[in-house]
mmCIF file of C-alpha atoms and ligand atoms in Angstrom:
data_model
loop_
_atom_site.group_PDB
_atom_site.id
_atom_site.type_symbol
_atom_site.label_atom_id
_atom_site.label_comp_id
_atom_site.label_asym_id
_atom_site.label_seq_id
_atom_site.Cartn_x
_atom_site.Cartn_y
_atom_site.Cartn_z
ATOM 1 C CA MET A 277 -0.051 0.355 -0.003
ATOM 2 C CA ALA A 278 2.842 2.359 0.610
ATOM 3 C CA PHE A 279 3.646 2.059 -3.484
ATOM 4 C CA LEU A 280 0.133 2.785 -4.241
ATOM 5 C CA VAL A 281 -0.073 5.902 -1.847
ATOM 6 C CA GLU A 282 3.826 6.701 -3.103
ATOM 7 C CA ALA A 283 2.249 6.407 -7.159
ATOM 8 C CA ASP A 284 -0.169 9.075 -6.226
ATOM 9 C CA ARG A 285 1.911 11.813 -6.727
ATOM 10 C CA LEU A 286 2.187 11.439 -10.614
ATOM 11 C CA LYS A 287 -0.930 13.129 -10.588
ATOM 12 C CA SER A 288 1.056 16.003 -9.733
ATOM 13 C CA VAL A 289 4.334 15.634 -12.490
ATOM 14 C CA LEU A 290 3.509 17.791 -14.943
ATOM 15 C CA ARG A 291 4.039 17.305 -18.600
ATOM 16 C CA ALA A 292 4.494 19.995 -21.500
ATOM 17 C CA THR A 293 1.759 18.430 -23.688
ATOM 18 C CA THR A 294 -1.673 19.726 -22.750
ATOM 19 C CA LEU A 295 -5.479 18.199 -22.626
ATOM 20 C CA ALA A 296 -6.755 18.278 -25.922
ATOM 21 C CA ASP A 297 -8.532 21.320 -25.453
ATOM 22 C CA GLY A 298 -5.310 23.313 -24.578
ATOM 23 C CA SER A 299 -6.946 24.190 -20.668
ATOM 24 C CA ARG A 300 -3.823 22.957 -18.566
ATOM 25 C CA ARG A 301 -0.930 20.783 -18.640
ATOM 26 C CA GLU A 302 -1.573 16.971 -18.709
ATOM 27 C CA ASN A 303 -0.350 15.495 -15.385
ATOM 28 C CA SER A 304 1.718 11.659 -16.188
ATOM 29 C CA GLY A 305 -0.949 9.639 -13.967
ATOM 30 C CA GLU A 306 -3.675 10.633 -16.415
ATOM 31 C CA HIS A 307 -1.383 10.239 -19.539
ATOM 32 C CA SER A 308 -0.134 6.898 -18.630
ATOM 33 C CA TRP A 309 -4.046 6.164 -18.463
ATOM 34 C CA HIS A 310 -4.714 7.605 -22.274
ATOM 35 C CA LEU A 311 -1.483 5.598 -23.367
ATOM 36 C CA ALA A 312 -3.124 2.202 -21.642
ATOM 37 C CA LEU A 313 -6.233 3.282 -23.788
ATOM 38 C CA TYR A 314 -4.407 3.856 -26.960
ATOM 39 C CA ALA A 315 -3.019 0.611 -26.736
ATOM 40 C CA MET A 316 -6.251 -1.238 -26.387
ATOM 41 C CA VAL A 317 -8.221 0.670 -29.274
ATOM 42 C CA LEU A 318 -4.163 0.833 -31.990
ATOM 43 C CA ALA A 319 -4.046 -3.079 -30.839
ATOM 44 C CA GLY A 320 -4.354 -3.592 -35.116
ATOM 45 C CA GLU A 321 -1.375 -1.352 -35.163
ATOM 46 C CA ALA A 322 0.849 -3.501 -33.230
ATOM 47 C CA GLY A 323 3.382 -6.266 -35.107
ATOM 48 C CA PRO A 324 3.571 -10.346 -35.302
ATOM 49 C CA GLY A 325 4.272 -11.129 -31.566
ATOM 50 C CA VAL A 326 2.943 -7.739 -29.396
ATOM 51 C CA SER A 327 1.286 -8.837 -26.326
ATOM 52 C CA ILE A 328 -1.188 -5.993 -25.422
ATOM 53 C CA ASP A 329 -1.803 -6.766 -21.970
ATOM 54 C CA ARG A 330 2.125 -6.555 -21.648
ATOM 55 C CA VAL A 331 2.147 -3.552 -23.166
ATOM 56 C CA VAL A 332 -0.901 -1.864 -21.574
ATOM 57 C CA ARG A 333 0.920 -2.834 -17.844
ATOM 58 C CA MET A 334 4.199 -1.747 -18.941
ATOM 59 C CA LEU A 335 2.479 1.545 -19.968
ATOM 60 C CA ILE A 336 0.692 1.820 -16.695
ATOM 61 C CA LEU A 337 4.384 1.674 -15.160
ATOM 62 C CA HIS A 338 6.205 3.432 -17.214
ATOM 63 C CA ASP A 339 6.676 7.216 -15.955
ATOM 64 C CA LEU A 340 6.548 6.364 -12.169
ATOM 65 C CA VAL A 341 10.064 7.287 -12.138
ATOM 66 C CA GLU A 342 8.709 10.872 -12.996
ATOM 67 C CA ILE A 343 7.625 11.635 -9.525
ATOM 68 C CA ASP A 344 11.600 11.805 -8.170
ATOM 69 C CA VAL A 345 12.877 13.126 -11.991
ATOM 70 C CA GLY A 346 10.093 14.840 -13.292
ATOM 71 C CA ASP A 347 8.876 14.965 -17.008
ATOM 72 C CA VAL A 348 11.689 15.891 -19.759
ATOM 73 C CA PRO A 349 10.246 17.439 -22.382
ATOM 74 C CA ILE A 350 11.232 15.855 -25.940
ATOM 75 C CA HIS A 351 11.499 18.619 -27.838
ATOM 76 C CA SER A 352 13.345 20.482 -25.164
ATOM 77 C CA SER A 353 16.856 21.468 -25.156
ATOM 78 C CA GLU A 354 16.671 21.321 -28.950
ATOM 79 C CA GLY A 355 15.929 17.601 -28.438
ATOM 80 C CA ALA A 356 19.075 16.595 -26.810
ATOM 81 C CA ALA A 357 17.706 16.429 -22.865
ATOM 82 C CA HIS A 358 15.992 13.742 -23.466
ATOM 83 C CA GLY A 359 18.169 10.084 -22.860
ATOM 84 C CA SER A 360 21.287 12.282 -21.295
ATOM 85 C CA ALA A 361 23.571 9.994 -19.113
ATOM 86 C CA GLU A 362 22.128 12.650 -15.847
ATOM 87 C CA VAL A 363 18.699 11.744 -16.706
ATOM 88 C CA LEU A 364 19.137 8.395 -17.064
ATOM 89 C CA ALA A 365 21.179 7.606 -13.927
ATOM 90 C CA ALA A 366 18.100 10.410 -11.935
ATOM 91 C CA GLU A 367 15.614 8.009 -13.350
ATOM 92 C CA ARG A 368 17.689 4.720 -12.705
ATOM 93 C CA ALA A 369 17.641 5.890 -9.087
ATOM 94 C CA ALA A 370 13.986 6.904 -8.793
ATOM 95 C CA ALA A 371 13.261 3.457 -9.783
ATOM 96 C CA GLU A 372 14.995 1.653 -7.221
ATOM 97 C CA ARG A 373 13.375 3.332 -4.767
ATOM 98 C CA ILE A 374 9.811 3.339 -6.217
ATOM 99 C CA PHE A 375 9.560 -0.341 -6.919
ATOM 100 C CA GLY A 376 11.596 -0.584 -4.076
ATOM 101 C CA LEU A 377 8.283 -0.110 -1.842
ATOM 102 C CA LEU A 378 6.944 -3.094 -3.075
ATOM 103 C CA PRO A 379 7.878 -6.913 -1.790
ATOM 104 C CA ASP A 380 9.224 -8.923 -3.857
ATOM 105 C CA PRO A 381 9.390 -10.793 -6.410
ATOM 106 C CA GLN A 382 6.630 -8.152 -7.297
ATOM 107 C CA GLY A 383 9.053 -4.816 -7.352
ATOM 108 C CA ALA A 384 11.267 -6.826 -9.099
ATOM 109 C CA GLU A 385 8.670 -7.961 -11.730
ATOM 110 C CA PHE A 386 7.318 -4.513 -12.307
ATOM 111 C CA ARG A 387 11.208 -2.808 -12.423
ATOM 112 C CA ALA A 388 11.779 -5.183 -14.729
ATOM 113 C CA LEU A 389 8.823 -4.313 -17.048
ATOM 114 C CA TRP A 390 9.922 -0.766 -16.619
ATOM 115 C CA GLU A 391 13.425 -1.427 -17.779
ATOM 116 C CA GLU A 392 12.268 -3.509 -20.729
ATOM 117 C CA PHE A 393 10.196 -0.491 -21.746
ATOM 118 C CA GLU A 394 12.961 1.771 -21.316
ATOM 119 C CA ALA A 395 15.744 -0.337 -23.485
ATOM 120 C CA ALA A 396 12.914 -0.186 -26.377
ATOM 121 C CA GLN A 397 14.268 -3.512 -27.823
ATOM 122 C CA THR A 398 11.289 -6.407 -27.394
ATOM 123 C CA PRO A 399 8.228 -6.032 -29.642
ATOM 124 C CA ASP A 400 6.469 -4.931 -26.878
ATOM 125 C CA ALA A 401 8.596 -2.379 -26.011
ATOM 126 C CA VAL A 402 8.890 -1.038 -29.134
ATOM 127 C CA PHE A 403 5.012 -0.420 -29.865
ATOM 128 C CA ALA A 404 4.891 0.863 -25.687
ATOM 129 C CA LYS A 405 7.567 3.679 -27.108
ATOM 130 C CA SER A 406 5.407 4.223 -30.306
ATOM 131 C CA LEU A 407 2.417 4.976 -27.890
ATOM 132 C CA ASP A 408 4.232 7.295 -25.378
ATOM 133 C CA ARG A 409 5.534 9.329 -28.862
ATOM 134 C CA VAL A 410 2.329 9.432 -30.637
ATOM 135 C CA GLN A 411 -0.241 10.296 -28.001
ATOM 136 C CA PRO A 412 1.331 13.985 -27.401
ATOM 137 C CA VAL A 413 0.754 14.375 -31.230
ATOM 138 C CA MET A 414 -2.376 14.043 -31.716
ATOM 139 C CA GLN A 415 -2.690 16.019 -28.093
ATOM 140 C CA ASN A 416 -0.340 18.716 -30.185
ATOM 141 C CA LEU A 417 -2.735 18.486 -33.435
ATOM 142 C CA ALA A 418 -6.357 18.716 -30.757
ATOM 143 C CA SER A 419 -5.331 21.869 -29.306
ATOM 144 C CA GLY A 420 -3.511 23.589 -32.103
ATOM 145 C CA GLY A 421 0.541 23.351 -31.863
ATOM 146 C CA GLY A 422 0.941 22.579 -28.305
ATOM 147 C CA THR A 423 4.881 21.805 -27.702
ATOM 148 C CA TRP A 424 5.318 22.905 -31.228
ATOM 149 C CA VAL A 425 4.602 25.977 -30.952
ATOM 150 C CA THR A 426 6.112 26.514 -27.490
ATOM 151 C CA TYR A 427 9.420 24.768 -28.239
ATOM 152 C CA GLY A 428 9.279 26.123 -32.351
ATOM 153 C CA VAL A 429 9.246 23.119 -33.441
ATOM 154 C CA THR A 430 9.712 22.552 -37.839
ATOM 155 C CA ALA A 431 8.132 18.932 -39.660
ATOM 156 C CA GLU A 432 11.407 17.767 -39.997
ATOM 157 C CA GLN A 433 12.078 18.031 -35.996
ATOM 158 C CA LEU A 434 9.378 16.492 -35.431
ATOM 159 C CA GLU A 435 10.276 13.557 -37.789
ATOM 160 C CA ALA A 436 13.700 12.803 -36.742
ATOM 161 C CA ARG A 437 12.701 13.385 -32.337
ATOM 162 C CA VAL A 438 9.190 11.749 -32.644
ATOM 163 C CA GLY A 439 8.075 10.093 -36.460
ATOM 164 C CA VAL A 440 11.459 7.823 -36.485
ATOM 165 C CA LYS A 441 10.409 6.480 -33.027
ATOM 166 C CA VAL A 442 6.399 5.936 -33.760
ATOM 167 C CA ALA A 443 6.936 4.635 -37.053
ATOM 168 C CA ARG A 444 9.249 1.563 -35.764
ATOM 169 C CA GLY A 445 6.584 0.105 -33.960
ATOM 170 C CA ALA A 446 3.944 1.465 -36.084
ATOM 171 C CA PRO A 447 4.294 2.378 -39.616
ATOM 172 C CA GLY A 448 1.332 2.478 -40.706
ATOM 173 C CA LEU A 449 0.107 4.822 -37.399
ATOM 174 C CA TRP A 450 2.780 7.025 -38.179
ATOM 175 C CA GLU A 451 1.958 7.611 -41.698
ATOM 176 C CA TRP A 452 -1.452 8.106 -40.868
ATOM 177 C CA VAL A 453 -0.545 10.583 -38.082
ATOM 178 C CA ARG A 454 2.292 12.190 -40.262
ATOM 179 C CA GLU A 455 -0.418 12.880 -42.591
ATOM 180 C CA ARG A 456 -2.317 14.903 -40.592
ATOM 181 C CA THR A 457 0.522 16.831 -39.073
ATOM 182 C CA ARG A 458 0.976 18.140 -42.523
ATOM 183 C CA GLY A 459 -1.729 20.409 -42.453
ATOM 184 C CA TYR A 460 -0.448 21.961 -39.132
ATOM 185 C CA PHE A 461 2.788 22.727 -40.159
ATOM 186 C CA ARG A 462 1.855 24.386 -43.851
ATOM 187 C CA SER A 463 -0.598 26.967 -41.896
ATOM 188 C CA ALA A 464 2.018 27.559 -39.108
ATOM 189 C CA SER A 465 5.315 28.032 -41.526
ATOM 190 C CA MET B 261 -9.009 8.460 -33.326
ATOM 191 C CA ALA B 262 -11.885 10.099 -32.606
ATOM 192 C CA PHE B 263 -12.933 7.815 -29.534
ATOM 193 C CA LEU B 264 -8.933 8.458 -28.467
ATOM 194 C CA VAL B 265 -9.413 12.488 -28.658
ATOM 195 C CA GLU B 266 -12.785 12.478 -27.127
ATOM 196 C CA ALA B 267 -11.611 10.340 -24.209
ATOM 197 C CA ASP B 268 -9.242 12.919 -23.370
ATOM 198 C CA ARG B 269 -12.377 14.710 -21.700
ATOM 199 C CA LEU B 270 -12.072 12.071 -18.686
ATOM 200 C CA LYS B 271 -9.437 14.083 -17.353
ATOM 201 C CA SER B 272 -11.435 17.026 -16.518
ATOM 202 C CA VAL B 273 -14.186 15.534 -14.969
ATOM 203 C CA LEU B 274 -13.600 15.740 -11.238
ATOM 204 C CA ARG B 275 -14.326 13.512 -8.264
ATOM 205 C CA ALA B 276 -15.664 14.175 -4.921
ATOM 206 C CA THR B 277 -12.293 12.277 -3.780
ATOM 207 C CA THR B 278 -8.585 14.468 -3.494
ATOM 208 C CA LEU B 279 -5.343 13.183 -4.719
ATOM 209 C CA ALA B 280 -3.516 11.671 -1.374
ATOM 210 C CA ASP B 281 -1.890 14.841 -0.152
ATOM 211 C CA GLY B 282 -5.769 16.831 -0.495
ATOM 212 C CA SER B 283 -4.251 19.599 -3.033
ATOM 213 C CA ARG B 284 -7.124 19.042 -5.056
ATOM 214 C CA ARG B 285 -9.448 16.740 -6.779
ATOM 215 C CA GLU B 286 -9.119 13.410 -8.387
ATOM 216 C CA ASN B 287 -10.065 13.568 -12.064
ATOM 217 C CA SER B 288 -11.515 10.076 -13.609
ATOM 218 C CA GLY B 289 -8.669 9.918 -16.042
ATOM 219 C CA GLU B 290 -5.968 9.376 -13.505
ATOM 220 C CA HIS B 291 -8.208 7.395 -11.470
ATOM 221 C CA SER B 292 -8.639 5.487 -13.757
ATOM 222 C CA TRP B 293 -4.866 4.671 -14.175
ATOM 223 C CA HIS B 294 -4.513 4.822 -10.414
ATOM 224 C CA LEU B 295 -7.014 2.084 -10.046
ATOM 225 C CA ALA B 296 -4.886 0.095 -13.465
ATOM 226 C CA LEU B 297 -1.918 0.033 -10.919
ATOM 227 C CA TYR B 298 -4.272 -0.912 -8.029
ATOM 228 C CA ALA B 299 -4.877 -4.221 -10.159
ATOM 229 C CA MET B 300 -1.415 -5.017 -10.802
ATOM 230 C CA VAL B 301 -0.349 -4.915 -7.672
ATOM 231 C CA LEU B 302 -3.114 -6.191 -5.732
ATOM 232 C CA ALA B 303 -3.336 -8.853 -8.005
ATOM 233 C CA GLY B 304 -2.900 -11.318 -4.978
ATOM 234 C CA GLU B 305 -6.249 -10.725 -3.254
ATOM 235 C CA ALA B 306 -8.424 -11.601 -6.211
ATOM 236 C CA GLY B 307 -10.252 -14.494 -5.993
ATOM 237 C CA PRO B 308 -9.786 -17.902 -8.167
ATOM 238 C CA GLY B 309 -10.609 -17.329 -11.782
ATOM 239 C CA VAL B 310 -9.714 -13.669 -12.014
ATOM 240 C CA SER B 311 -7.935 -12.376 -14.907
ATOM 241 C CA ILE B 312 -6.126 -9.262 -13.983
ATOM 242 C CA ASP B 313 -5.122 -8.133 -17.435
ATOM 243 C CA ARG B 314 -9.047 -8.474 -17.920
ATOM 244 C CA VAL B 315 -9.673 -6.471 -14.695
ATOM 245 C CA VAL B 316 -6.611 -3.667 -15.970
ATOM 246 C CA ARG B 317 -9.027 -3.183 -19.551
ATOM 247 C CA MET B 318 -11.991 -3.212 -17.015
ATOM 248 C CA LEU B 319 -10.591 -0.470 -14.962
ATOM 249 C CA ILE B 320 -9.043 1.384 -17.690
ATOM 250 C CA LEU B 321 -12.686 1.884 -19.374
ATOM 251 C CA HIS B 322 -14.809 2.067 -16.805
ATOM 252 C CA ASP B 323 -15.504 5.344 -16.391
ATOM 253 C CA LEU B 324 -15.322 6.949 -19.707
ATOM 254 C CA VAL B 325 -19.234 7.634 -19.126
ATOM 255 C CA GLU B 326 -18.530 10.009 -16.690
ATOM 256 C CA ILE B 327 -17.353 12.525 -19.868
ATOM 257 C CA ASP B 328 -21.498 12.757 -20.191
ATOM 258 C CA VAL B 329 -22.461 12.074 -17.336
ATOM 259 C CA GLY B 330 -20.406 13.129 -14.426
ATOM 260 C CA ASP B 331 -19.251 11.416 -11.389
ATOM 261 C CA VAL B 332 -21.711 10.345 -8.855
ATOM 262 C CA PRO B 333 -19.814 10.589 -5.358
ATOM 263 C CA ILE B 334 -20.568 7.639 -3.630
ATOM 264 C CA HIS B 335 -21.872 9.298 -0.188
ATOM 265 C CA SER B 336 -23.704 12.338 -1.935
ATOM 266 C CA SER B 337 -27.316 12.390 -1.268
ATOM 267 C CA GLU B 338 -27.121 10.129 1.425
ATOM 268 C CA GLY B 339 -25.632 7.383 0.068
ATOM 269 C CA ALA B 340 -28.968 6.650 -2.304
ATOM 270 C CA ALA B 341 -27.655 8.815 -5.764
ATOM 271 C CA HIS B 342 -25.277 5.843 -7.012
ATOM 272 C CA GLY B 343 -27.127 3.711 -8.785
ATOM 273 C CA SER B 344 -30.523 5.445 -9.669
ATOM 274 C CA ALA B 345 -32.710 4.868 -12.394
ATOM 275 C CA GLU B 346 -31.723 8.307 -13.894
ATOM 276 C CA VAL B 347 -28.320 7.737 -13.421
ATOM 277 C CA LEU B 348 -28.112 4.436 -14.576
ATOM 278 C CA ALA B 349 -30.294 5.655 -17.910
ATOM 279 C CA ALA B 350 -27.405 8.383 -18.651
ATOM 280 C CA GLU B 351 -24.695 6.152 -18.111
ATOM 281 C CA ARG B 352 -26.285 3.904 -20.675
ATOM 282 C CA ALA B 353 -26.776 6.748 -23.614
ATOM 283 C CA ALA B 354 -23.413 7.883 -23.002
ATOM 284 C CA ALA B 355 -21.690 4.636 -23.612
ATOM 285 C CA GLU B 356 -23.664 4.580 -26.335
ATOM 286 C CA ARG B 357 -22.755 7.296 -27.680
ATOM 287 C CA ILE B 358 -19.204 7.175 -26.454
ATOM 288 C CA PHE B 359 -18.194 3.595 -27.454
ATOM 289 C CA GLY B 360 -20.052 4.009 -30.709
ATOM 290 C CA LEU B 361 -16.745 6.152 -31.940
ATOM 291 C CA LEU B 362 -15.189 3.158 -32.277
ATOM 292 C CA PRO B 363 -15.365 0.916 -35.198
ATOM 293 C CA ASP B 364 -17.302 -2.775 -34.864
ATOM 294 C CA PRO B 365 -16.361 -5.124 -33.306
ATOM 295 C CA GLN B 366 -14.505 -3.390 -30.916
ATOM 296 C CA GLY B 367 -17.001 -0.605 -30.020
ATOM 297 C CA ALA B 368 -18.994 -3.781 -29.332
ATOM 298 C CA GLU B 369 -15.876 -5.921 -27.398
ATOM 299 C CA PHE B 370 -15.201 -2.199 -24.747
ATOM 300 C CA ARG B 371 -19.177 -1.912 -24.348
ATOM 301 C CA ALA B 372 -19.325 -5.335 -23.254
ATOM 302 C CA LEU B 373 -16.023 -4.960 -20.745
ATOM 303 C CA TRP B 374 -18.053 -1.673 -19.302
ATOM 304 C CA GLU B 375 -21.891 -3.482 -19.121
ATOM 305 C CA GLU B 376 -19.498 -6.537 -17.041
ATOM 306 C CA PHE B 377 -18.324 -3.836 -14.995
ATOM 307 C CA GLU B 378 -20.837 -2.397 -14.357
ATOM 308 C CA ALA B 379 -23.298 -5.498 -13.346
ATOM 309 C CA ALA B 380 -20.801 -6.650 -11.278
ATOM 310 C CA GLN B 381 -21.480 -10.214 -11.576
ATOM 311 C CA THR B 382 -18.334 -11.906 -13.086
ATOM 312 C CA PRO B 383 -15.261 -12.914 -10.898
ATOM 313 C CA ASP B 384 -13.753 -10.075 -12.979
ATOM 314 C CA ALA B 385 -15.713 -7.281 -12.852
ATOM 315 C CA VAL B 386 -16.689 -8.219 -8.759
ATOM 316 C CA PHE B 387 -12.767 -7.516 -8.215
ATOM 317 C CA ALA B 388 -12.541 -4.595 -9.935
ATOM 318 C CA LYS B 389 -15.582 -3.077 -8.193
ATOM 319 C CA SER B 390 -13.417 -3.777 -5.146
ATOM 320 C CA LEU B 391 -11.100 -1.533 -6.578
ATOM 321 C CA ASP B 392 -12.939 0.918 -7.790
ATOM 322 C CA ARG B 393 -14.395 1.154 -4.153
ATOM 323 C CA VAL B 394 -11.252 0.675 -2.080
ATOM 324 C CA GLN B 395 -8.921 3.230 -3.287
ATOM 325 C CA PRO B 396 -10.835 6.430 -2.430
ATOM 326 C CA VAL B 397 -10.936 4.942 1.683
ATOM 327 C CA MET B 398 -7.046 5.024 1.120
ATOM 328 C CA GLN B 399 -7.288 8.164 -0.176
ATOM 329 C CA ASN B 400 -9.038 9.960 2.602
ATOM 330 C CA LEU B 401 -6.637 7.893 5.304
ATOM 331 C CA ALA B 402 -4.013 9.248 3.154
ATOM 332 C CA SER B 403 -5.217 13.363 3.120
ATOM 333 C CA GLY B 404 -6.789 13.002 6.668
ATOM 334 C CA GLY B 405 -10.645 12.366 6.061
ATOM 335 C CA GLY B 406 -11.665 13.894 2.511
ATOM 336 C CA THR B 407 -14.947 13.023 1.045
ATOM 337 C CA TRP B 408 -15.705 11.717 4.638
ATOM 338 C CA VAL B 409 -15.677 14.717 6.589
ATOM 339 C CA THR B 410 -17.474 16.655 3.239
ATOM 340 C CA TYR B 411 -20.759 14.009 3.778
ATOM 341 C CA GLY B 412 -19.890 13.289 6.994
ATOM 342 C CA VAL B 413 -19.829 10.027 6.695
ATOM 343 C CA THR B 414 -19.910 7.428 9.908
ATOM 344 C CA ALA B 415 -18.121 4.171 9.989
ATOM 345 C CA GLU B 416 -21.031 2.261 9.954
ATOM 346 C CA GLN B 417 -22.195 4.036 6.614
ATOM 347 C CA LEU B 418 -18.565 3.524 5.271
ATOM 348 C CA GLU B 419 -19.034 -0.469 6.389
ATOM 349 C CA ALA B 420 -22.212 -0.396 4.555
ATOM 350 C CA ARG B 421 -22.033 1.500 1.320
ATOM 351 C CA VAL B 422 -18.317 0.994 1.015
ATOM 352 C CA GLY B 423 -17.167 -2.129 2.614
ATOM 353 C CA VAL B 424 -19.200 -4.563 2.163
ATOM 354 C CA LYS B 425 -18.602 -4.131 -1.756
ATOM 355 C CA VAL B 426 -14.897 -3.940 -1.292
ATOM 356 C CA ALA B 427 -15.161 -7.282 1.160
ATOM 357 C CA ARG B 428 -17.348 -8.912 -1.761
ATOM 358 C CA GLY B 429 -14.436 -9.454 -4.275
ATOM 359 C CA ALA B 430 -11.200 -8.849 -2.048
ATOM 360 C CA PRO B 431 -12.370 -9.948 1.531
ATOM 361 C CA GLY B 432 -8.713 -9.881 2.959
ATOM 362 C CA LEU B 433 -7.895 -6.540 1.254
ATOM 363 C CA TRP B 434 -11.162 -4.719 2.878
ATOM 364 C CA GLU B 435 -10.364 -6.298 6.822
ATOM 365 C CA TRP B 436 -6.562 -5.050 6.393
ATOM 366 C CA VAL B 437 -8.092 -1.224 5.333
ATOM 367 C CA ARG B 438 -10.841 -1.317 7.728
ATOM 368 C CA GLU B 439 -8.257 -1.850 10.434
ATOM 369 C CA ARG B 440 -6.777 1.256 9.051
ATOM 370 C CA THR B 441 -10.076 3.072 8.881
ATOM 371 C CA ARG B 442 -10.790 2.489 12.891
ATOM 372 C CA GLY B 443 -8.079 4.997 14.078
ATOM 373 C CA TYR B 444 -9.540 7.762 11.737
ATOM 374 C CA PHE B 445 -13.133 7.124 12.850
ATOM 375 C CA ARG B 446 -11.928 7.043 16.354
ATOM 376 C CA SER B 447 -10.848 10.405 16.708
ATOM 377 C CA ALA B 448 -13.041 11.881 14.387
ATOM 378 C CA SER B 449 -15.609 11.274 16.259
HETATM 379 CA CA1 CA C 674 6.187 9.525 -20.984
#
């Protein structure tokens, strides 16, 4: 129960992305719920061998380390902050502390699932990462630009920082979504 | 995608319950995420024949009708508003509209899962309902009373409105949690 009460704090971690209506910034708890729903709805976009149930579990856990580390916006620091050695070390320490609140073997299982997500090597993790990257694109499209405006993102930067990773796990999905981003970037330039 | 953008509105549906730190009211999107995590962590409390993966899916979907209907606090109207014929009819219409945004068979599958949750007859739904009822108890304990203060709830009312239903799907869990509520109600009376 200590873990479940601690997890509540993820609802207070704010992301750069807003809600679809632009009314406020999204928090990482509700973002994780939205991603689990993405996995259920977009199951048909997953490649062979993907277990949607494992993807859902992975997405439920994937941001818990942000309780200690905060969210690192993908477009901040010209797209370089995400995945820096400092951020990775801090996330590892956070995983140690937070999953350590659970008894083993459950703590170890959850941590392994989070590490699998982070490593993005298995089919489940690659698909989960695709969803984590595409959801903010849909939020930005709905809200009229969102973090693309905040960070002055170009269509080329979006392709390099986001598109490539969405396409890795869900190529058809990225084709469909990229088409919809074209209108935005045409009118924004 | 229309469904996934519409679902975003669940993040703006406020519940009576607050975050564990009491800083603000919880929304139904982040609540649904928290419940999915409850299911993963408390899997060992589930009775025989329960599929945690189905319970997680059920909990991800269970509150979507609130986009149209809003959350009906369990302790409002002296505990009588929940489950009234009017609320049930409105929730059914909301399910029709919201799950209708998905193509079939997916829309029908999601709706069936929601109906299974509402009917609370299968082992999966009974366990999912137990979690939905116990999480606000944990939030109230953490925040120092929460909706028990708002609605002047007694230990007996908590037992009748909440405890019986938590115990139905997770008797050991309710025994553990009720013990922790005793201290609160002793000092509050
Ligand atoms: Ca994330």
